[in-house]
GROMACS .gro file of C-alpha atoms in nm:
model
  392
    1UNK     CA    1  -2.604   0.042  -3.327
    2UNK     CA    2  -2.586  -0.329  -3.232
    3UNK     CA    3  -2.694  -0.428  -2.874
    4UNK     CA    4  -2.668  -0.790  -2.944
    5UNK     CA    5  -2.376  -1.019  -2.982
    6UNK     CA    6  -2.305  -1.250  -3.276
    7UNK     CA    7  -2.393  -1.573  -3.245
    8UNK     CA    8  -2.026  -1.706  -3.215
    9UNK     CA    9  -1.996  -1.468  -2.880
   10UNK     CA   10  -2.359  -1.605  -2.813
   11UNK     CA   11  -2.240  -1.951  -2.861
   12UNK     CA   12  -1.914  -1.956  -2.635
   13UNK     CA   13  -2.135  -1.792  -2.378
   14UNK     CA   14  -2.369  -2.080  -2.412
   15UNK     CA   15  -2.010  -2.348  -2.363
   16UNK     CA   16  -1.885  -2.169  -2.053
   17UNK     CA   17  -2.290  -2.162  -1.881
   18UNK     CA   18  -2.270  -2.562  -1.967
   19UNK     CA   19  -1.939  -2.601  -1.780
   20UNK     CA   20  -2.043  -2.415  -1.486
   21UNK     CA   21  -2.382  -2.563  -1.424
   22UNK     CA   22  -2.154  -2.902  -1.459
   23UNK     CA   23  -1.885  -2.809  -1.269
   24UNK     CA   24  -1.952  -2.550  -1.037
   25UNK     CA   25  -1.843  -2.630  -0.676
   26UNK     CA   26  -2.098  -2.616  -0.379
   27UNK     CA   27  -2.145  -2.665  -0.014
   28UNK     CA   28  -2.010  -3.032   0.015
   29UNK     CA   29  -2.168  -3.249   0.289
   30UNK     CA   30  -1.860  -3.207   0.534
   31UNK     CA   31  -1.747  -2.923   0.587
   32UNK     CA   32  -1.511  -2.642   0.310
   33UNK     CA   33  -1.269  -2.411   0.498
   34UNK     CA   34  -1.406  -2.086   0.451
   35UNK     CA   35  -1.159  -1.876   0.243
   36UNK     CA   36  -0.949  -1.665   0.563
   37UNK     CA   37  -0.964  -1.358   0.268
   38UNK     CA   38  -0.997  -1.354  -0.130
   39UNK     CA   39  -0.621  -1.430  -0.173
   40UNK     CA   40  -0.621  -1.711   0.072
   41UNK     CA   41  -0.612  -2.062  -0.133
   42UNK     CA   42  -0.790  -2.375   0.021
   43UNK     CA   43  -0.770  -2.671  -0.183
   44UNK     CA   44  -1.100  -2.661  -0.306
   45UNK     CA   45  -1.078  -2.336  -0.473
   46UNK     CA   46  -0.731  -2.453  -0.581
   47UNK     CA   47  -0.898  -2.770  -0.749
   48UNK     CA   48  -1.154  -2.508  -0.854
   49UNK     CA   49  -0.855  -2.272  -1.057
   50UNK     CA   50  -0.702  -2.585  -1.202
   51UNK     CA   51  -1.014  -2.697  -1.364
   52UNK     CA   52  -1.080  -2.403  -1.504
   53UNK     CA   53  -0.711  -2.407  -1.647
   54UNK     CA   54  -0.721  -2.760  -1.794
   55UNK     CA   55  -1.112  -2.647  -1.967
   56UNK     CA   56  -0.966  -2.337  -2.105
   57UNK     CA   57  -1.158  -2.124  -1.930
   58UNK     CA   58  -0.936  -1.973  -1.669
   59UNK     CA   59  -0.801  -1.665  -1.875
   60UNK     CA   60  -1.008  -1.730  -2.184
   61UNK     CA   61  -0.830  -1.476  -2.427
   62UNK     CA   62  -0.466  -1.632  -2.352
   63UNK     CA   63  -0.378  -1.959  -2.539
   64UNK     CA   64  -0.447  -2.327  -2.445
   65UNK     CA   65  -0.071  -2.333  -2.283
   66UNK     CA   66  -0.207  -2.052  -2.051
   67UNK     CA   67  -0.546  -2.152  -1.935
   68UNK     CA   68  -0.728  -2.021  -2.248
   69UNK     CA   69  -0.910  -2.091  -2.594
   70UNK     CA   70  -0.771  -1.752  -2.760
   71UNK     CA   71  -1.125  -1.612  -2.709
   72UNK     CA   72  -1.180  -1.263  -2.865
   73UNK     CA   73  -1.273  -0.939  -2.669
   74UNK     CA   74  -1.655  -1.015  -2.684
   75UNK     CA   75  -1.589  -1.360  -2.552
   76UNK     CA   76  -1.435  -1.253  -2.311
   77UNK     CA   77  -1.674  -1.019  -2.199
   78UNK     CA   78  -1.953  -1.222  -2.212
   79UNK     CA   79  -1.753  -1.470  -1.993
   80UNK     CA   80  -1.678  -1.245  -1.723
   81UNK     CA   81  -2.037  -1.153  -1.748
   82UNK     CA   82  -2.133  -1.477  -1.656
   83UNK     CA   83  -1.975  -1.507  -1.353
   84UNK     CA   84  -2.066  -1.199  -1.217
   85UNK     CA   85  -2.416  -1.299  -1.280
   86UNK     CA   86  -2.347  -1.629  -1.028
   87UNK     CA   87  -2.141  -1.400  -0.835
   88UNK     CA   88  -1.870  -1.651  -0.861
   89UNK     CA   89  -1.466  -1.659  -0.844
   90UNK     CA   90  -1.292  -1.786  -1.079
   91UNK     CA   91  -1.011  -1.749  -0.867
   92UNK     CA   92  -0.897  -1.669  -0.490
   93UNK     CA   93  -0.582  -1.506  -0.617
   94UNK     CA   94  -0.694  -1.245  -0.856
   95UNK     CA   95  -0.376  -1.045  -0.879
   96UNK     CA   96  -0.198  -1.345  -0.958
   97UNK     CA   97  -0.416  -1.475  -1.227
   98UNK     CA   98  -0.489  -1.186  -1.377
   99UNK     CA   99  -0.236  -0.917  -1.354
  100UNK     CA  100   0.091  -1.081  -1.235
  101UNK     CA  101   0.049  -1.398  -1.452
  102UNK     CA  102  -0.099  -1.211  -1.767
  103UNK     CA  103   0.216  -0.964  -1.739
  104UNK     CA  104   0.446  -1.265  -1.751
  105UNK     CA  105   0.287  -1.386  -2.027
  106UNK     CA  106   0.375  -1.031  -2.255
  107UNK     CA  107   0.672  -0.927  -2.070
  108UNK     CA  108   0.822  -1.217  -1.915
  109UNK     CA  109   1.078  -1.481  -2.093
  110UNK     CA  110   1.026  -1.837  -2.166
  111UNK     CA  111   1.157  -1.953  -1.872
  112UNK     CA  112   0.997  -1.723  -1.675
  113UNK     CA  113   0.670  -1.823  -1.812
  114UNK     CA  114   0.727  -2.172  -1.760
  115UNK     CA  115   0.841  -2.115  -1.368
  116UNK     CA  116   0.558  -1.901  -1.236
  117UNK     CA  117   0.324  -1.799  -1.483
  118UNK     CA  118   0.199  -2.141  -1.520
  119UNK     CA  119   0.238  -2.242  -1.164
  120UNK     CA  120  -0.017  -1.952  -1.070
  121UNK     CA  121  -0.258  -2.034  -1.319
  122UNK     CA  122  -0.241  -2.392  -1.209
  123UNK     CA  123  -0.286  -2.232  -0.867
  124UNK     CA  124   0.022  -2.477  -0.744
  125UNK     CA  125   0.210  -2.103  -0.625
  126UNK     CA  126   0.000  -1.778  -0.560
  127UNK     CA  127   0.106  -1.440  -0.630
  128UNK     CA  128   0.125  -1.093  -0.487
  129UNK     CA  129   0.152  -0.717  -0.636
  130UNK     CA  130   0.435  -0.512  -0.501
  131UNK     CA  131   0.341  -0.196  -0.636
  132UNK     CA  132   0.266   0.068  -0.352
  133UNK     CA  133   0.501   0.225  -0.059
  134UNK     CA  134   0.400   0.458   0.217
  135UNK     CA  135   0.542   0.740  -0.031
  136UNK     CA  136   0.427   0.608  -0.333
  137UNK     CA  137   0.089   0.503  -0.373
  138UNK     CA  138  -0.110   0.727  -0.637
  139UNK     CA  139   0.192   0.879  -0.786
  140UNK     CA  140   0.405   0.485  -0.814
  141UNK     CA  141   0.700   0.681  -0.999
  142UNK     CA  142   0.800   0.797  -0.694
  143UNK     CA  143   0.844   0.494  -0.528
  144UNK     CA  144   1.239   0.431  -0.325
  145UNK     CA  145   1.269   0.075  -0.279
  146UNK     CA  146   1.555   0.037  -0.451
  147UNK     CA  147   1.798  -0.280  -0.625
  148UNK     CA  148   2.167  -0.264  -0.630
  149UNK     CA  149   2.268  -0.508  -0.936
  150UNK     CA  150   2.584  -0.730  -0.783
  151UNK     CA  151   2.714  -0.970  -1.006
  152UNK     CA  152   2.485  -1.217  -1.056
  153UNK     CA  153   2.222  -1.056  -0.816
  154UNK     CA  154   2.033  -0.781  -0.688
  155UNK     CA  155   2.020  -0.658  -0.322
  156UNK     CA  156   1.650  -0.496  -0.242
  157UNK     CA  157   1.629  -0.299   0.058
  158UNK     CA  158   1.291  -0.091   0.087
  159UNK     CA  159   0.885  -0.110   0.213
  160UNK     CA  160   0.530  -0.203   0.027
  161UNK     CA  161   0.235  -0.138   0.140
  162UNK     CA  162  -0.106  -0.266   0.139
  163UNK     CA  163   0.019  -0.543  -0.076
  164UNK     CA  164  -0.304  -0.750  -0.090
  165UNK     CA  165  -0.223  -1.089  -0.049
  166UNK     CA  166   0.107  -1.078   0.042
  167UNK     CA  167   0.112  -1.296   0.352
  168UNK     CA  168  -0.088  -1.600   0.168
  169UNK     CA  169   0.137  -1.547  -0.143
  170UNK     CA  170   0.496  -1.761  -0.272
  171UNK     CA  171   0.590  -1.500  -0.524
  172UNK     CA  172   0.608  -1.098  -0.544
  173UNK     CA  173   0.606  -0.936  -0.854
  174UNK     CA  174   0.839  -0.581  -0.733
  175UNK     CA  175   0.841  -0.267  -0.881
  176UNK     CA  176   1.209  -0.123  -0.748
  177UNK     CA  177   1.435   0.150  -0.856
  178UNK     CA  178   1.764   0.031  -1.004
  179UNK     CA  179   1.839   0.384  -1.157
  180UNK     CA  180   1.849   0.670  -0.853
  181UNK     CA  181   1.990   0.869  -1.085
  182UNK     CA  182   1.722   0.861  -1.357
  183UNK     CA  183   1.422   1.100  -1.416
  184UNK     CA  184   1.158   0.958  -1.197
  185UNK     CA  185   0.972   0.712  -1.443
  186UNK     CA  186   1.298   0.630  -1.532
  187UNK     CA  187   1.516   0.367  -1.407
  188UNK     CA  188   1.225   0.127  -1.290
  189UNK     CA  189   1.294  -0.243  -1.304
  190UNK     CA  190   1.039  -0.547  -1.230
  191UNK     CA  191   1.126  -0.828  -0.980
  192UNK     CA  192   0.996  -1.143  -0.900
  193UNK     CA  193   1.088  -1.206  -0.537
  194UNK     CA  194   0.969  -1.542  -0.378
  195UNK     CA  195   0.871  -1.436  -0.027
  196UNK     CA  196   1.061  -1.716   0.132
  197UNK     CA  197   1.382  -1.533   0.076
  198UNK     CA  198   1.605  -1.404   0.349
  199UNK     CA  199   1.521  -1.086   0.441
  200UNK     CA  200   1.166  -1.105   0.309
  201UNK     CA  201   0.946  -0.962   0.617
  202UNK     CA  202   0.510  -0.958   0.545
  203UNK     CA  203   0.304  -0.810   0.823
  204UNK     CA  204  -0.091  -0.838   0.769
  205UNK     CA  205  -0.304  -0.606   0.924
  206UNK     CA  206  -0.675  -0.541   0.933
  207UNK     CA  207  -0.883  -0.298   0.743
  208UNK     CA  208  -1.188  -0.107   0.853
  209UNK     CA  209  -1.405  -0.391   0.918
  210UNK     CA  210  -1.175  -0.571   1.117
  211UNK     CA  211  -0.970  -0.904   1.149
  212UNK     CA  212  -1.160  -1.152   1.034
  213UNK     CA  213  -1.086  -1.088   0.651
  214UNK     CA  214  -0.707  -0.986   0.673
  215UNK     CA  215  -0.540  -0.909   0.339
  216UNK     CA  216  -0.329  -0.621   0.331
  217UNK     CA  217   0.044  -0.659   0.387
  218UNK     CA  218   0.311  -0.393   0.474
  219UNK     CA  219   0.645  -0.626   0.286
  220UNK     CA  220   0.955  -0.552   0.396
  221UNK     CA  221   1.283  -0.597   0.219
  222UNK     CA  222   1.680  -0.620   0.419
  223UNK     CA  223   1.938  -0.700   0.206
  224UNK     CA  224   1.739  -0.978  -0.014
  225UNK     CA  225   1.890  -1.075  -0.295
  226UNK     CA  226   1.784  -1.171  -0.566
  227UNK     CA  227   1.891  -1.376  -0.882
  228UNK     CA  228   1.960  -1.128  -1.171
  229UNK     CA  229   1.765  -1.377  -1.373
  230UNK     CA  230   1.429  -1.273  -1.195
  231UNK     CA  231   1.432  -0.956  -1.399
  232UNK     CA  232   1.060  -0.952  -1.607
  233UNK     CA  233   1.141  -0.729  -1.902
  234UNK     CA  234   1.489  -0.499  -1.986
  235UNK     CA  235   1.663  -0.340  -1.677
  236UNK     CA  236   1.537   0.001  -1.606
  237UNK     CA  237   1.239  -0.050  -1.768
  238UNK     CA  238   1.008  -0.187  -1.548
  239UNK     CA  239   0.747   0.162  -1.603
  240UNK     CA  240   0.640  -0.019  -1.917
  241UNK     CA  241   0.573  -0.371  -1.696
  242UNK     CA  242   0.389  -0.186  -1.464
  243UNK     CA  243   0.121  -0.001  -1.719
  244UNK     CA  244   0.080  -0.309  -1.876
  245UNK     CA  245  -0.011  -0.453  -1.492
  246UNK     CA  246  -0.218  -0.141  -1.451
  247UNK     CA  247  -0.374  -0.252  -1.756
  248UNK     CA  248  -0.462  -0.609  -1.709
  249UNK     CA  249  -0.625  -0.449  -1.411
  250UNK     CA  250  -0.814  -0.233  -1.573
  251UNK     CA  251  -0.960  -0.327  -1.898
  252UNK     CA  252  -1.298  -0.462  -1.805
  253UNK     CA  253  -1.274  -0.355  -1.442
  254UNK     CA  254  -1.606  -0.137  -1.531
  255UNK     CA  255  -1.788  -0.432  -1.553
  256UNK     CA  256  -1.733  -0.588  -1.183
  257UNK     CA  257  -1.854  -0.183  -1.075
  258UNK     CA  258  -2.158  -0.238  -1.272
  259UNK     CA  259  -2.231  -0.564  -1.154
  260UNK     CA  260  -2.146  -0.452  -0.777
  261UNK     CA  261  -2.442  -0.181  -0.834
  262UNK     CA  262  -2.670  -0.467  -0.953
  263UNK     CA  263  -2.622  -0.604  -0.634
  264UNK     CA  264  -2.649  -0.325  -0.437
  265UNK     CA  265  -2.999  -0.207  -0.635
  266UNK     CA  266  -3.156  -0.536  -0.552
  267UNK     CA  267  -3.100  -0.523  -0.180
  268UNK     CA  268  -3.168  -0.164  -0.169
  269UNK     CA  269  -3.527  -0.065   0.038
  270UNK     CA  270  -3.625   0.245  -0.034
  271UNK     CA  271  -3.864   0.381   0.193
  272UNK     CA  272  -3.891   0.760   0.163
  273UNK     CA  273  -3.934   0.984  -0.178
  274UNK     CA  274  -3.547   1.095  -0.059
  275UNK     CA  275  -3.437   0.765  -0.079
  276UNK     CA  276  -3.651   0.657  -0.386
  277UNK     CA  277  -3.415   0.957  -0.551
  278UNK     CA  278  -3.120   0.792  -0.434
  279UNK     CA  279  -3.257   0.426  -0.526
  280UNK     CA  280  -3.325   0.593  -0.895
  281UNK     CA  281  -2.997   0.775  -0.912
  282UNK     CA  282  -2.802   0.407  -0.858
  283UNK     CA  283  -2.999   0.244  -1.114
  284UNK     CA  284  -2.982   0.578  -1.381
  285UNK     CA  285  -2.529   0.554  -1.264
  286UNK     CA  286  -2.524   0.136  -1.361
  287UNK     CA  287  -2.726   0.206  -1.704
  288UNK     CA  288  -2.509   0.503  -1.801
  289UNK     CA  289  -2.195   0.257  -1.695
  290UNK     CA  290  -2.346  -0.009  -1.891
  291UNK     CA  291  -2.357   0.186  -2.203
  292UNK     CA  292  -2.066   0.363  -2.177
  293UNK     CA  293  -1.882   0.022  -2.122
  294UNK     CA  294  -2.064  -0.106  -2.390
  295UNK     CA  295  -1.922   0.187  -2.637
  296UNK     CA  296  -1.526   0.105  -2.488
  297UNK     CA  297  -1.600  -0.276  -2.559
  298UNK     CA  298  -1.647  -0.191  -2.905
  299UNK     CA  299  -1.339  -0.040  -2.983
  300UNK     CA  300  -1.154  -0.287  -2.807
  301UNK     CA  301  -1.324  -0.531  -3.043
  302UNK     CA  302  -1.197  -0.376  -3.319
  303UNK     CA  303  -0.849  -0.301  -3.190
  304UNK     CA  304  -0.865   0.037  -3.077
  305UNK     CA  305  -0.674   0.159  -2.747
  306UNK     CA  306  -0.888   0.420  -2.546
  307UNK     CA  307  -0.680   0.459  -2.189
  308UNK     CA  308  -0.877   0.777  -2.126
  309UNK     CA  309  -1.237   0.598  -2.167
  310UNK     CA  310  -1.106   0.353  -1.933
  311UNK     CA  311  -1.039   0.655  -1.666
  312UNK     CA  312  -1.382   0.776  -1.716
  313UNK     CA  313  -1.535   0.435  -1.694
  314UNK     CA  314  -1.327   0.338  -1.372
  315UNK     CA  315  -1.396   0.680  -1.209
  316UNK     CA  316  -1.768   0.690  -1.296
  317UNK     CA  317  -1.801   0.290  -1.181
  318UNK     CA  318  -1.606   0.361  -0.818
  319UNK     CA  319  -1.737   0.649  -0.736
  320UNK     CA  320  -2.089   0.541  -0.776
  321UNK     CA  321  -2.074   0.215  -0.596
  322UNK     CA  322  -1.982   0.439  -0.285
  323UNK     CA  323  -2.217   0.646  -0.320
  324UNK     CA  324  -2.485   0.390  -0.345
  325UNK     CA  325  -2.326   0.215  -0.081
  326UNK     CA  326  -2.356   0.518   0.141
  327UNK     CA  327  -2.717   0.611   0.059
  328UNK     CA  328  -2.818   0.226   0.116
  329UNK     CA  329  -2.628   0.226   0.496
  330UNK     CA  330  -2.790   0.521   0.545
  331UNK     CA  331  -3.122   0.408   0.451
  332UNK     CA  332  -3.104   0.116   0.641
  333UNK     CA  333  -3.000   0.269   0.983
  334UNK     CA  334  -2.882   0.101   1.247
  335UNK     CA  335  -2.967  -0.224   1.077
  336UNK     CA  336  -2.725  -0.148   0.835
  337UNK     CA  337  -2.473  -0.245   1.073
  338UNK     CA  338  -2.607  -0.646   1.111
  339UNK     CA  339  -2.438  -0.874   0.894
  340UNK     CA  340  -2.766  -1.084   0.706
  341UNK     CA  341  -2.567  -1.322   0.539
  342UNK     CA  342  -2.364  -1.544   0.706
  343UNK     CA  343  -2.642  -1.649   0.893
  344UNK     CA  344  -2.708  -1.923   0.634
  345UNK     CA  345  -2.520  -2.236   0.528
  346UNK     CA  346  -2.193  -2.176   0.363
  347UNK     CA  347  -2.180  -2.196   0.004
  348UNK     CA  348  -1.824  -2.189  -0.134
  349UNK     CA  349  -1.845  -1.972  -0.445
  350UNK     CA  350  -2.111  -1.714  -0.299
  351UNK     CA  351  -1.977  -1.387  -0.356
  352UNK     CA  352  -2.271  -1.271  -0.073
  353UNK     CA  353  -2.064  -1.430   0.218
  354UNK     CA  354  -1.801  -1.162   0.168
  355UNK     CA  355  -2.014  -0.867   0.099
  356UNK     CA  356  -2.144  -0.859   0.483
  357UNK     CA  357  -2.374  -0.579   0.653
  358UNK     CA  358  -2.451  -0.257   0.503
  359UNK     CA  359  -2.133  -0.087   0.636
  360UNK     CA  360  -1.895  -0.333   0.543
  361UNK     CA  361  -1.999  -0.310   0.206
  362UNK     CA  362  -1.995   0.078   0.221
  363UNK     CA  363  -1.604   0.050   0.394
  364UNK     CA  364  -1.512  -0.186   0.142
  365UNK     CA  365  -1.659   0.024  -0.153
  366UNK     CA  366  -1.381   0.281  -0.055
  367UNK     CA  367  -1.131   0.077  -0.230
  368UNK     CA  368  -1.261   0.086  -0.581
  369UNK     CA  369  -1.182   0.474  -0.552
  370UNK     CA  370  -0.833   0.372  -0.496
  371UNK     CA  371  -0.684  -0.004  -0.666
  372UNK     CA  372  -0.576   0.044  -1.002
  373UNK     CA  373  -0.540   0.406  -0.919
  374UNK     CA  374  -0.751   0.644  -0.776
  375UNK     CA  375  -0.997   0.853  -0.867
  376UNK     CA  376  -0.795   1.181  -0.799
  377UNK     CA  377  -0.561   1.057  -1.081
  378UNK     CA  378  -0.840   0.933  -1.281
  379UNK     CA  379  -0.980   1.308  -1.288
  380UNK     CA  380  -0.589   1.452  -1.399
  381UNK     CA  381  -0.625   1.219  -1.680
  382UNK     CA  382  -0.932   1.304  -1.812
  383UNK     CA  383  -0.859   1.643  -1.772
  384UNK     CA  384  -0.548   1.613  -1.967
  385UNK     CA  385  -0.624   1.392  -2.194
  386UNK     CA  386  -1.012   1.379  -2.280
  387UNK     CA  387  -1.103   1.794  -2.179
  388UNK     CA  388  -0.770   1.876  -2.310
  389UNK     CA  389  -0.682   2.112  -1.984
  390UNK     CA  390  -0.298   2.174  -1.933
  391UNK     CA  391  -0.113   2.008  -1.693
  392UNK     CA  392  -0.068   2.195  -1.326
   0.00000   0.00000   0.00000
C-alpha cells in the first residue's frame, strides 16, 4: 500500500501552492464587499474565478479551453486538498462551476458550450441548479414541472425549491418532465432557462440562522418558454444529465466532509472525560474517512467506477460532521451561540467568516445530510447495492 503520491502529483501540487501564495487575494486597504452568500459574485471574487480560468487552475481535470491543464485524478485531488487546507474558494458559484458547467461540458453541444459553459467559468454569467420541488426532493424522479414542446419552443409551467443561488444567478439548468406519460425516470429532459425570461419568478428566503446569508430560492415557472435549442442532451433523457450532475457533485465531496471535521477538531475544547469521548470519536470518524477516501481515490485513478463507495463515503462524511457539530455546541454551552469570528478584520477568501458560532455551524451541518442526496437514500443504496438486501 502506497500512502504517498508520485512525484508528478507531488510536483503539480507544488505549481498550484506557487500560484496561490502569488496570487491569492486578501483584505485590500479599502474596503471588499463581503460576499451577501456563497453564490453571490462581487467583482473581486469574479476577478478571482477568471484568474484561475486563464492559469488553468479553475477545473484542473477539464482542458485548457475549459479552465484546466487535463490534470489526472491525483492532481486533482491534491489540488482540492490545497485549498481546503487555506480554507479558500475557488469560486462563489460552486454549482455553476462545478456541476452545471462540468455537465455542459459532457452533455452539452458545441454551441452550448461556447454560450454558457464558458461564460460561467469565466464567471461573466453565474449559474443555478433546478433540481428539487416541494414533491420531489430525495426521490427527483418524481418531480411535475413539466415542458410542453411547441414548435420551436417549450412552455415550462411548475415550482423548485431550495434552488441555492437562484436569485444571484443568469442561468438555470432545469430538470422538467416532457414525457407525463413515461415510467417515472422516464421522459426527463434538461433545460437551460435564463432567469430573465418572462414568467421566471425567484423568491429567496432565509434558513435557520437567519437573513443575513440568504441563498435558497423557491423558482417559479408561468408559461416561460423556452427556445427548443436550450435542450442539454436528447429529449426525454435528461435522467442521464442529471446523474452525471449528481456526480460532478459527488466525486470528491468526501474530502470537503473531512476537511470540515479538521476544522471542527481544532476548535473543539473538550473539558470533561464525556466530551474527551466525543472529541476522540470526531478525530477516530475523519481518519476512517480519510482512508476510506483514500481507497475510492485509487480506483478512480485507475479508472474504476464505485457509485456505492461514494454513498458510503458521503453518508459516513455528513453524518459525522453533525454529529461533531452537535457534541461541540453542546460542549460549548451557551457560548456556543456567540459568533467569534467576525469580530476581526475581513479577509476575503476566509472560509472562517462563514462558518459563524457554534450553532450556526451545527444548523448548517444539517445540509450535508441532504445536497447531493440524503443520507436516507444513501442507506437504500448501500443496502441494495453494497449488503446486497432486496429492494422494499
Amino acid at each position: 500500500m502506497q500512502l504517498t503520491f508520485d512525484p508528478d502529483v507531488e510536483s503539480f501540487r507544488d505549481e498550484f501552492v506557487a500560484f496561490l501564495d502569488k496570487h491569492v487575494p486578501a483584505a485590500a486597504a479599502e474596503a471588499i464587499e463581503r460576499p451577501k452568500s456563497v453564490s453571490h459574485m462581487p467583482q473581486w471574487a469574479r476577478r478571482w474565478q477568471r484568474l484561475l480560468f486563464d492559469n488553468g487552475w479553475l477545473l484542473p481535470t477539464q482542458p485548457p479551453e475549459f479552465g484546466g491543464r487535463n490534470a489526472s485524478v491525483l492532481q486533482q485531488y491534491v489540488y482540492l486538498e490545497e485549498l481546503c487546507k487555506r480554507r479558500i474558494y475557488h469560486s462563489f458559484n460552486p454549482q455553476g462551476v462545478n456541476i452545471i458547467a462540468a455537465s455542459l461540458i459532457s452533455f452539452g453541444s458545441d454551441e452550448q458550450k461556447k454560450r454558457w459553459a464558458v461564460p460561467i467559468l469565466r464567471a461573466e454569467i453565474t449559474a443555478s441548479l433546478g433540481m428539487s420541488e416541494p414533491s420531489a426532493g430525495s426521490d427527483l424522479a418524481s418531480l411535475r414541472t413539466k415542458a410542453v414542446l411547441d414548435g420551436d419552443h417549450f412552455v415550462v409551467n411548475g415550482q423548485k425549491v431550495w434552488t441555492s443561488g437562484a436569485h444571484d444567478a443568469d442561468v438555470l439548468l432545469t430538470f422538467v418532465r416532457t414525457d407525463p406519460d413515461a415510467p417515472k425516470h422516464k421522459g426527463i429532459s434538461a433545460l437551460v432557462i435564463p432567469t430573465n425570461t418572462p414568467g421566471v419568478t425567484r423568491r429567496p428566503f432565509p434558513d435557520i440562522c437567519g437573513q443575513d446569508n440568504l441563498d435558497f430560492n423557491e423558482v417559479f415557472f408561468e408559461d416561460v418558454k423556452v427556445p427548443a435549442e436550450n435542450l442539454v442532451g436528447p429529449l426525454n433523457q435528461g435522467w442521464g444529465v442529471a446523474n452525471g450532475s449528481l456526480g460532478h457533485e459527488r466525486t470528491m465531496m468526501w474530502l470537503g466532509f473531512a476537511d470540515r471535521l479538521d476544522n471542527v477538531i481544532s476548535d473543539f475544547e473538550p473539558k470533561d472525560d464525556l466530551e474527551r469521548d466525543h472529541y476522540a470519536t470526531a478525530i477516530m470518524d475523519r481518519q476512517a474517512l480519510r482512508l476510506l477516501g483514500s481507497v475510492a481515490l485509487a480506483r478512480a485513478a485507475r479508472g474504476e467506477e464505485d457509485v456505492p463507495a461514494l454513498s458510503v463515503l458521503k453518508l459516513l462524511g455528513s453524518e459525522a460532521e453533525r454529529q461533531a457539530c452537535e457534541n461541540a455546541l453542546s460542549a460549548a454551552g451557551s457560548d456556543g451561540l456567540l459568533h467569534p469570528v467576525l469580530t476581526g478584520p475581513y479577509e476575503p477568501m476566509n472560509l472562517d467568516h462563514y462558518f459563524g458560532s457554534w450553532f450556526e455551524r451545527y444548523a448548517r451541518s444539517f445540509s450535508g445530510t441532504i445536497a447531493g442526496g440524503t443520507s436516507e437514500i444513501q442507506r437504500n443504496i448501500i443496502a441494495q447495492r453494497v449488503l446486497g438486501l432486496p429492494a422494499r
